[in-house]
PDB file of C-alpha atoms and ligand atoms in Angstrom:
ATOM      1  CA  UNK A   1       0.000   0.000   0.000  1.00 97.00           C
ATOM      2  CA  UNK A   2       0.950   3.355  -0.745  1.00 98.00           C
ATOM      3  CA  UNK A   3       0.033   6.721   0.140  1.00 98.00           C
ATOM      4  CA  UNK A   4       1.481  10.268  -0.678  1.00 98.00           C
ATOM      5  CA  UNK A   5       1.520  13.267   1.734  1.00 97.00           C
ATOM      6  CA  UNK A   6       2.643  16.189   0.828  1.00 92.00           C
ATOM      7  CA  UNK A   7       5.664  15.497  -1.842  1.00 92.00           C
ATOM      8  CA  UNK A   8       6.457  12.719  -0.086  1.00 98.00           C
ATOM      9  CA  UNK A   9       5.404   8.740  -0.566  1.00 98.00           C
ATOM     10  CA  UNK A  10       4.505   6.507   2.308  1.00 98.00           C
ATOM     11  CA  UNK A  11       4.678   2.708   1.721  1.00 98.00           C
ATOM     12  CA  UNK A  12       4.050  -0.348   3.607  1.00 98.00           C
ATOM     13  CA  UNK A  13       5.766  -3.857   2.023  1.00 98.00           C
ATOM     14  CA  UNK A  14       5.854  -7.311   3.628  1.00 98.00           C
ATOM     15  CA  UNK A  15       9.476  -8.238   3.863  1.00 98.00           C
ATOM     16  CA  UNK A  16      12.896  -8.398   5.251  1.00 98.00           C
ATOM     17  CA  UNK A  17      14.285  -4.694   6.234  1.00 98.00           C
ATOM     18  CA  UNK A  18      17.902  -5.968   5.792  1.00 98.00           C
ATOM     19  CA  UNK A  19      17.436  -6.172   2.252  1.00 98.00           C
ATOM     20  CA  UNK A  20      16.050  -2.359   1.646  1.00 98.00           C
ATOM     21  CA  UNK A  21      17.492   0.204  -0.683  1.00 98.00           C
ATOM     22  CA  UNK A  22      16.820   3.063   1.096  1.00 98.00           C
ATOM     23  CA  UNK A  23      19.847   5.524   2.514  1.00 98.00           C
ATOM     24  CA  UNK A  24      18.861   4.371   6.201  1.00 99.00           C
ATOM     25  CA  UNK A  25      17.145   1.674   7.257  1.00 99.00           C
ATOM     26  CA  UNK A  26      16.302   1.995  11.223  1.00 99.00           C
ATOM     27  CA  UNK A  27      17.200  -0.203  13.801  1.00 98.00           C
ATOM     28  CA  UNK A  28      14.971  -1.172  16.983  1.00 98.00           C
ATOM     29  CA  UNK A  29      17.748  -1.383  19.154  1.00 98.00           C
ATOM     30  CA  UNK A  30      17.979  -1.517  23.036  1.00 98.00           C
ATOM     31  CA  UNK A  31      19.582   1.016  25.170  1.00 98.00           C
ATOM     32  CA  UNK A  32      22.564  -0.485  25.417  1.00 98.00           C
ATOM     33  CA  UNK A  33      23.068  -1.049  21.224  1.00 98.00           C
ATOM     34  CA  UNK A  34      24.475  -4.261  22.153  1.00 95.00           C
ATOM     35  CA  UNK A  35      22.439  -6.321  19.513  1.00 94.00           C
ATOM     36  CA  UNK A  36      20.165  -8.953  20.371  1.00 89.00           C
ATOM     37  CA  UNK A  37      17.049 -11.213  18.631  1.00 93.00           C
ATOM     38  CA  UNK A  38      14.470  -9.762  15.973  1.00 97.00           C
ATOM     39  CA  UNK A  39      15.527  -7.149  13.555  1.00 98.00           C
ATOM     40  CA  UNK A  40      18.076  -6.046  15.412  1.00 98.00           C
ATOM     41  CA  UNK A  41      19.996  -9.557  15.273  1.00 98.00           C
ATOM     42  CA  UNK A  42      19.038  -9.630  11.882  1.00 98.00           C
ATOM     43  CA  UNK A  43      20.469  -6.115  10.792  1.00 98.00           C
ATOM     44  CA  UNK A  44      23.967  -6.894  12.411  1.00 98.00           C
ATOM     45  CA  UNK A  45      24.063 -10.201  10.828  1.00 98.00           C
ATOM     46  CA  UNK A  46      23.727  -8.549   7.483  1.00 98.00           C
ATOM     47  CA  UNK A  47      25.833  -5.831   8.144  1.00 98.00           C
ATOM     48  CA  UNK A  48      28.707  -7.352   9.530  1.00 97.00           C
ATOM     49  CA  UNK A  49      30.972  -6.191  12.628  1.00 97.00           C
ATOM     50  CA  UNK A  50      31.394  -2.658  11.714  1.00 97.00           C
ATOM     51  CA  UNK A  51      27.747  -1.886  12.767  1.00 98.00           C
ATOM     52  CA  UNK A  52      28.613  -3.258  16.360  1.00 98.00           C
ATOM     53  CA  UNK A  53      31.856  -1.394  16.557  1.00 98.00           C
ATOM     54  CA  UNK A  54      30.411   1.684  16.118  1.00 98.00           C
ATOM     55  CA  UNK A  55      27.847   1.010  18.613  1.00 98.00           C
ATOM     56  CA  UNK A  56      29.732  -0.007  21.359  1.00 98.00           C
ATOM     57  CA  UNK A  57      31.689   3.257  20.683  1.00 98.00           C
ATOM     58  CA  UNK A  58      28.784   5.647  20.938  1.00 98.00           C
ATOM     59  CA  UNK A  59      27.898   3.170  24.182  1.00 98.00           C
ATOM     60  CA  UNK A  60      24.354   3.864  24.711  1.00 98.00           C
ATOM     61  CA  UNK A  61      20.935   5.070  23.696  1.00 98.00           C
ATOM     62  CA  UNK A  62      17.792   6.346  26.010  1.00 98.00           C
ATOM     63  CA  UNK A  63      14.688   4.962  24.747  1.00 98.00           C
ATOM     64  CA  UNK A  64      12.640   7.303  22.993  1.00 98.00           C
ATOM     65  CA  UNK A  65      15.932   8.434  21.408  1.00 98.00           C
ATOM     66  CA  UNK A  66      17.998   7.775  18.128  1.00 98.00           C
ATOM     67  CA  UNK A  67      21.746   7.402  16.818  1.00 98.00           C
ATOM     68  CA  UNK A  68      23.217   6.830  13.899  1.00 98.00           C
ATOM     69  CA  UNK A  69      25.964   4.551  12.356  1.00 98.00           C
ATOM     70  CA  UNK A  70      27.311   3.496   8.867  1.00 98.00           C
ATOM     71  CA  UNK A  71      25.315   0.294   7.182  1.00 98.00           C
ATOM     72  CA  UNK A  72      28.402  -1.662   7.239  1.00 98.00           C
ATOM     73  CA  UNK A  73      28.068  -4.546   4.198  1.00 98.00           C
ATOM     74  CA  UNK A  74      24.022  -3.586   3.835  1.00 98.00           C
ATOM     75  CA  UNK A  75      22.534  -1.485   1.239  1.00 98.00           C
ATOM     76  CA  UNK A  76      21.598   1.199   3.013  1.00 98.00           C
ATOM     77  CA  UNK A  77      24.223   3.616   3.732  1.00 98.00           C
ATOM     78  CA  UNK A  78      22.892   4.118   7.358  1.00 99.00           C
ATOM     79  CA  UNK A  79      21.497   2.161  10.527  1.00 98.00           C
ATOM     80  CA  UNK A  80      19.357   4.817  13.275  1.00 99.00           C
ATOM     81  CA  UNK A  81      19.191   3.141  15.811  1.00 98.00           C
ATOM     82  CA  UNK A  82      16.464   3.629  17.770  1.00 98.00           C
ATOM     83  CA  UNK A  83      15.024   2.679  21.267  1.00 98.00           C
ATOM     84  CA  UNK A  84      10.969   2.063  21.402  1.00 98.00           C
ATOM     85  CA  UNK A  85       9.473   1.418  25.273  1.00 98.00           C
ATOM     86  CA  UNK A  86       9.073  -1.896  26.585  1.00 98.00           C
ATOM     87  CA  UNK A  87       4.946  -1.947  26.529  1.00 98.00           C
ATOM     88  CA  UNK A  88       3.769  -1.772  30.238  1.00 98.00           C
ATOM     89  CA  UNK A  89       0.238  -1.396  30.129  1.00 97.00           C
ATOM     90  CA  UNK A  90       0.218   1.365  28.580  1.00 97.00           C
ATOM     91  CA  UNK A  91       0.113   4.108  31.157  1.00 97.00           C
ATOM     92  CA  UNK A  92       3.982   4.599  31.800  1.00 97.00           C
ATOM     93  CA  UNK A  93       4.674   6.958  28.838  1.00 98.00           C
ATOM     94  CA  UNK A  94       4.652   4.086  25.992  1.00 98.00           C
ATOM     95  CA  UNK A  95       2.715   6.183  23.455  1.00 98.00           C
ATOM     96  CA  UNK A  96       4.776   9.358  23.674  1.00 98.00           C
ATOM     97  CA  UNK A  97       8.285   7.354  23.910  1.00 98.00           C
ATOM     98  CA  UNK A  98       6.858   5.164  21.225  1.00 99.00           C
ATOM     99  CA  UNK A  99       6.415   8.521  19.006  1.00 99.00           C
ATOM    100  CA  UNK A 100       9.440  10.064  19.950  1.00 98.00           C
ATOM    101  CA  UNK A 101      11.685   6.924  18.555  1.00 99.00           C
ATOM    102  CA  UNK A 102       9.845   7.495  14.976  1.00 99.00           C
ATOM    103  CA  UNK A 103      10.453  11.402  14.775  1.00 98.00           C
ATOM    104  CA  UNK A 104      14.020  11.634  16.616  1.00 98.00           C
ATOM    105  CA  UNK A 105      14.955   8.357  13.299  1.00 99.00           C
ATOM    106  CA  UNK A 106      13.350  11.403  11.062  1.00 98.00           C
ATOM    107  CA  UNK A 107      15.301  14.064  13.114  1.00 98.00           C
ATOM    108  CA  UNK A 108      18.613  12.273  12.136  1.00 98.00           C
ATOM    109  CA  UNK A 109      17.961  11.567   8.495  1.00 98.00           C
ATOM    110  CA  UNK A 110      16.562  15.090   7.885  1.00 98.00           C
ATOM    111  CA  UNK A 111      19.993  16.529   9.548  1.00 98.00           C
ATOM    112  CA  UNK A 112      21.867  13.618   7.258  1.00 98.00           C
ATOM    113  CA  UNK A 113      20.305  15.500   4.645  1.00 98.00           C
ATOM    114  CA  UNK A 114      18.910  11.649   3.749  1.00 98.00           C
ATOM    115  CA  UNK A 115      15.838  11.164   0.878  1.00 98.00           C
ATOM    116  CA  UNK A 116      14.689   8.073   2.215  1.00 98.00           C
ATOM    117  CA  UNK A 117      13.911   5.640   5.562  1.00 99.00           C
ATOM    118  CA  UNK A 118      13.095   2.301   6.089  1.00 99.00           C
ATOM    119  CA  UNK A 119      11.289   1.232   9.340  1.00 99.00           C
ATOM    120  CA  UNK A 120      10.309  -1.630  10.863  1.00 99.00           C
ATOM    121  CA  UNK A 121       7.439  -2.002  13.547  1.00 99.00           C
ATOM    122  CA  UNK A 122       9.410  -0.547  16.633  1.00 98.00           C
ATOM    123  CA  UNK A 123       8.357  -1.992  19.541  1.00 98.00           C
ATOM    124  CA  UNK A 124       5.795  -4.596  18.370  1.00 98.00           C
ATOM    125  CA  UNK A 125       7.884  -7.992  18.614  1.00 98.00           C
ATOM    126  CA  UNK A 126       9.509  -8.943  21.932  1.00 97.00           C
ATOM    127  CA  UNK A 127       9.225  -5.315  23.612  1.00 98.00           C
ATOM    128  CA  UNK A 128       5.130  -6.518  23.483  1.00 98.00           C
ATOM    129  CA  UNK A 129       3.268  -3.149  22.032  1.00 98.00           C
ATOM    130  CA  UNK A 130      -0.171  -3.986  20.776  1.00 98.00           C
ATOM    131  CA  UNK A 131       0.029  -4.098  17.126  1.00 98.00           C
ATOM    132  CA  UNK A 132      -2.866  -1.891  16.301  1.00 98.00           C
ATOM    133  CA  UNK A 133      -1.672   0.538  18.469  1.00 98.00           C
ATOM    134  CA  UNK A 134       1.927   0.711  18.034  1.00 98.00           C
ATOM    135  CA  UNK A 135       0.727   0.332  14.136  1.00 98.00           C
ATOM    136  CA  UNK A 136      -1.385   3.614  14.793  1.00 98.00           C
ATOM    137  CA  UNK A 137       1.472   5.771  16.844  1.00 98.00           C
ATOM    138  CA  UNK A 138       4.042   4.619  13.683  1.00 99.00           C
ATOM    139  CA  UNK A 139       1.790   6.353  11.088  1.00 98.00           C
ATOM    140  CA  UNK A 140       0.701   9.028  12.508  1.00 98.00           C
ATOM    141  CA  UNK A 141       3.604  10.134  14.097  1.00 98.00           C
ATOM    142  CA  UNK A 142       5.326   9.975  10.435  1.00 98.00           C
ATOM    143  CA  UNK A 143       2.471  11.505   9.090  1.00 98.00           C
ATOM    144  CA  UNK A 144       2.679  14.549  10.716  1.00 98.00           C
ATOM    145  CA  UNK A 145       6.553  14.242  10.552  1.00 98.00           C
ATOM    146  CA  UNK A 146       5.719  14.499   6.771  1.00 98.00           C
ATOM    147  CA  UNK A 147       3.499  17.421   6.658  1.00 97.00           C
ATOM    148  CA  UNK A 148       5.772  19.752   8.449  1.00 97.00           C
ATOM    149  CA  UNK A 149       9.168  18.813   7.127  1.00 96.00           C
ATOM    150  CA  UNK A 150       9.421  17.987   2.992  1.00 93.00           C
ATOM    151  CA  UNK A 151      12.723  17.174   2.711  1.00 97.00           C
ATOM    152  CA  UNK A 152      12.315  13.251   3.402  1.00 98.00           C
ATOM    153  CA  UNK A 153      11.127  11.656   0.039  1.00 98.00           C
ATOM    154  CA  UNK A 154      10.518   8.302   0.804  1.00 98.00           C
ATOM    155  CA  UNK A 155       9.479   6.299   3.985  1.00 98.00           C
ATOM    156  CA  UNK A 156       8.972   2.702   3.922  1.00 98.00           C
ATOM    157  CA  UNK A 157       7.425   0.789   6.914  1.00 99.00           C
ATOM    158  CA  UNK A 158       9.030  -3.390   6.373  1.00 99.00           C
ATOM    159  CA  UNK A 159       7.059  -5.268   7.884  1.00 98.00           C
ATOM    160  CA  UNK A 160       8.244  -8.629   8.504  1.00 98.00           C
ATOM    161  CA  UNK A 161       4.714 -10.781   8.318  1.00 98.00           C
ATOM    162  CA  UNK A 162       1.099 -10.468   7.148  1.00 98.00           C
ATOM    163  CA  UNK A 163      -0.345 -10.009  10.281  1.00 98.00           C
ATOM    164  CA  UNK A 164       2.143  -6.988  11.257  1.00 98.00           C
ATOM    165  CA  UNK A 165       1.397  -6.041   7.428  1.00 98.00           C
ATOM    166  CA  UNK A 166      -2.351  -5.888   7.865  1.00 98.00           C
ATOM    167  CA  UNK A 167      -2.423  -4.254  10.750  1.00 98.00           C
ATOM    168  CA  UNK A 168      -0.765  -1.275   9.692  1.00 98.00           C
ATOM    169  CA  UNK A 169      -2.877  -1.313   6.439  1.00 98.00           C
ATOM    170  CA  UNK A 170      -5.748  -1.151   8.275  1.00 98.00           C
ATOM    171  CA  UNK A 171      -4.385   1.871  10.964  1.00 98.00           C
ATOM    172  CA  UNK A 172      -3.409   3.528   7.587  1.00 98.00           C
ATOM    173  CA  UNK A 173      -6.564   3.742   6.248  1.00 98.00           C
ATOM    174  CA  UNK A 174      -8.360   4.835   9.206  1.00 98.00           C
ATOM    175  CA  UNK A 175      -6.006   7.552   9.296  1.00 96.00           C
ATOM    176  CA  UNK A 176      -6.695   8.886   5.802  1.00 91.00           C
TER     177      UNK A 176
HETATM  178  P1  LIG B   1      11.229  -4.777  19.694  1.00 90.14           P
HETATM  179  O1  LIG B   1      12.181  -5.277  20.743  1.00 90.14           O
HETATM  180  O2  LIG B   1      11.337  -3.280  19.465  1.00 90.14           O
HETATM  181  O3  LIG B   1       9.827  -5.242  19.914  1.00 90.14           O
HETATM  182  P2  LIG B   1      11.677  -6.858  17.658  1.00 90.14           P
HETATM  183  O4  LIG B   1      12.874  -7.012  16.783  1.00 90.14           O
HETATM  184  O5  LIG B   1      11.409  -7.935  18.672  1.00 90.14           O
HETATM  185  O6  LIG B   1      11.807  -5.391  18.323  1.00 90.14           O
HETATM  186  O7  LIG B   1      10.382  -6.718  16.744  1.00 90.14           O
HETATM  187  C1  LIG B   1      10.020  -5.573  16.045  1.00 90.14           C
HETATM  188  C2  LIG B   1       9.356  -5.994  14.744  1.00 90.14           C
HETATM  189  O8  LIG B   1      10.381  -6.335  13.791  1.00 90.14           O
HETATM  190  C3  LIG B   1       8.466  -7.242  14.846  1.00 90.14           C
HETATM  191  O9  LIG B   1       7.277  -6.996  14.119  1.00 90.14           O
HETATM  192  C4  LIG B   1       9.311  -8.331  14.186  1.00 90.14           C
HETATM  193  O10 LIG B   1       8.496  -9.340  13.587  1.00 90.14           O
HETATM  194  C5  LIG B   1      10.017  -7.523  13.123  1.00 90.14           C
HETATM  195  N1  LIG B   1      11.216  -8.088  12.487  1.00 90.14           N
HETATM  196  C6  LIG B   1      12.029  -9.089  12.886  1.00 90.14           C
HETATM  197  N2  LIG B   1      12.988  -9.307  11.966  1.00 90.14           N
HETATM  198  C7  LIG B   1      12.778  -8.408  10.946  1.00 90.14           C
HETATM  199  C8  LIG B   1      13.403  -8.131   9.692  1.00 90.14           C
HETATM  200  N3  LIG B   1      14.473  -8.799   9.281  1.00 90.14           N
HETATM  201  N4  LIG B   1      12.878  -7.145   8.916  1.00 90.14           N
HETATM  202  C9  LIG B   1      11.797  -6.430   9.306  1.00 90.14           C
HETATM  203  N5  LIG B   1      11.166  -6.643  10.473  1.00 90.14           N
HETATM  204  C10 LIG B   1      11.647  -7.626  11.286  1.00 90.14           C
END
């Protein structure tokens, strides 16, 4: 599905982030950037050591917030790594941290001066997020990111299943 606002395109795929195209691709890291299972595993797999090096230089990352390293042997030129809340109910701040790990990844590419930005559901695997929800706070939260800033061309959510996939298809169009 695909959607434009402003200048800008917005498109959801089923697949396997690693193998994106865009200059970043975004990482949901924990604070420590240490690596770890889901797409993080999966990102430093297919980006070899360098990605880890760099990491363990910058050392650490709030949640909520972003950093950014090379894409090592990947296609994309850049990983943002990015920190979404551990969902705890949903009444210690999930939503708002949630939203801020979407538009600080933005923050960085805009200041990169990058065109485009792969994402994949922050949040929603292990960390425990409710899909529709975290599906919801992901789209709007680019949305908006997209409305007041033109410079970012392309944004791609990867999504790694057809459940993930649908869910996000149907916040999307709810949204419109
Ligand atoms: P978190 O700890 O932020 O919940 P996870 O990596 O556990 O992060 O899951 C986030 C989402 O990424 C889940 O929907 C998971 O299915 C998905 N995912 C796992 N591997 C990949 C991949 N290679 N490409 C895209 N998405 C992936």
């Amino acid at each position: 599905m695909k959607v434009m606002i402003n200048r800008s395109t917005v498109t959801l795929i089923e697949g396997d982030i690693t193998k994106e195209e865009t200059d970043a691709i975004v990482n949901a890291a924990n604070s420590g950037l240490r690596g770890g299972g889901g797409v993080d595993g999966a990102i430093h797999r297919a980006g070899g050591p360098a990605i880890m090096e760099e990491c363990r230089q910058i050392g650490h990352c709030q949640t909520g917030h972003a950093v950014i390293t090379t894409g090592g042997k990947l296609k994309a030129k850049f990983v943002i790594h990015t920190v979404g809340p551990v969902y705890m109910g949903g009444d210690k701040g999930e939503a708002e941290l949630l939203a801020c790990a979407y538009r600080e990844s933005m923050k960085i590419a805009s200041k990169k001066k990058l065109k485009s930005i792969s994402f994949p559901a922050i949040s929603a695997g292990v960390y425990g997020y409710p899909l529709h929800e975290a599906a919801r706070i992901a789209l709007s939260t680019i949305i908006s990111y997209l409305k007041e800033y033109k410079d970012i061309e392309k944004v791609r959510l990867v999504l790694f299943d057809k459940k993930t996939y649908d869910g996000f298809k149907e916040e999307l169009k709810k949204l419109l």
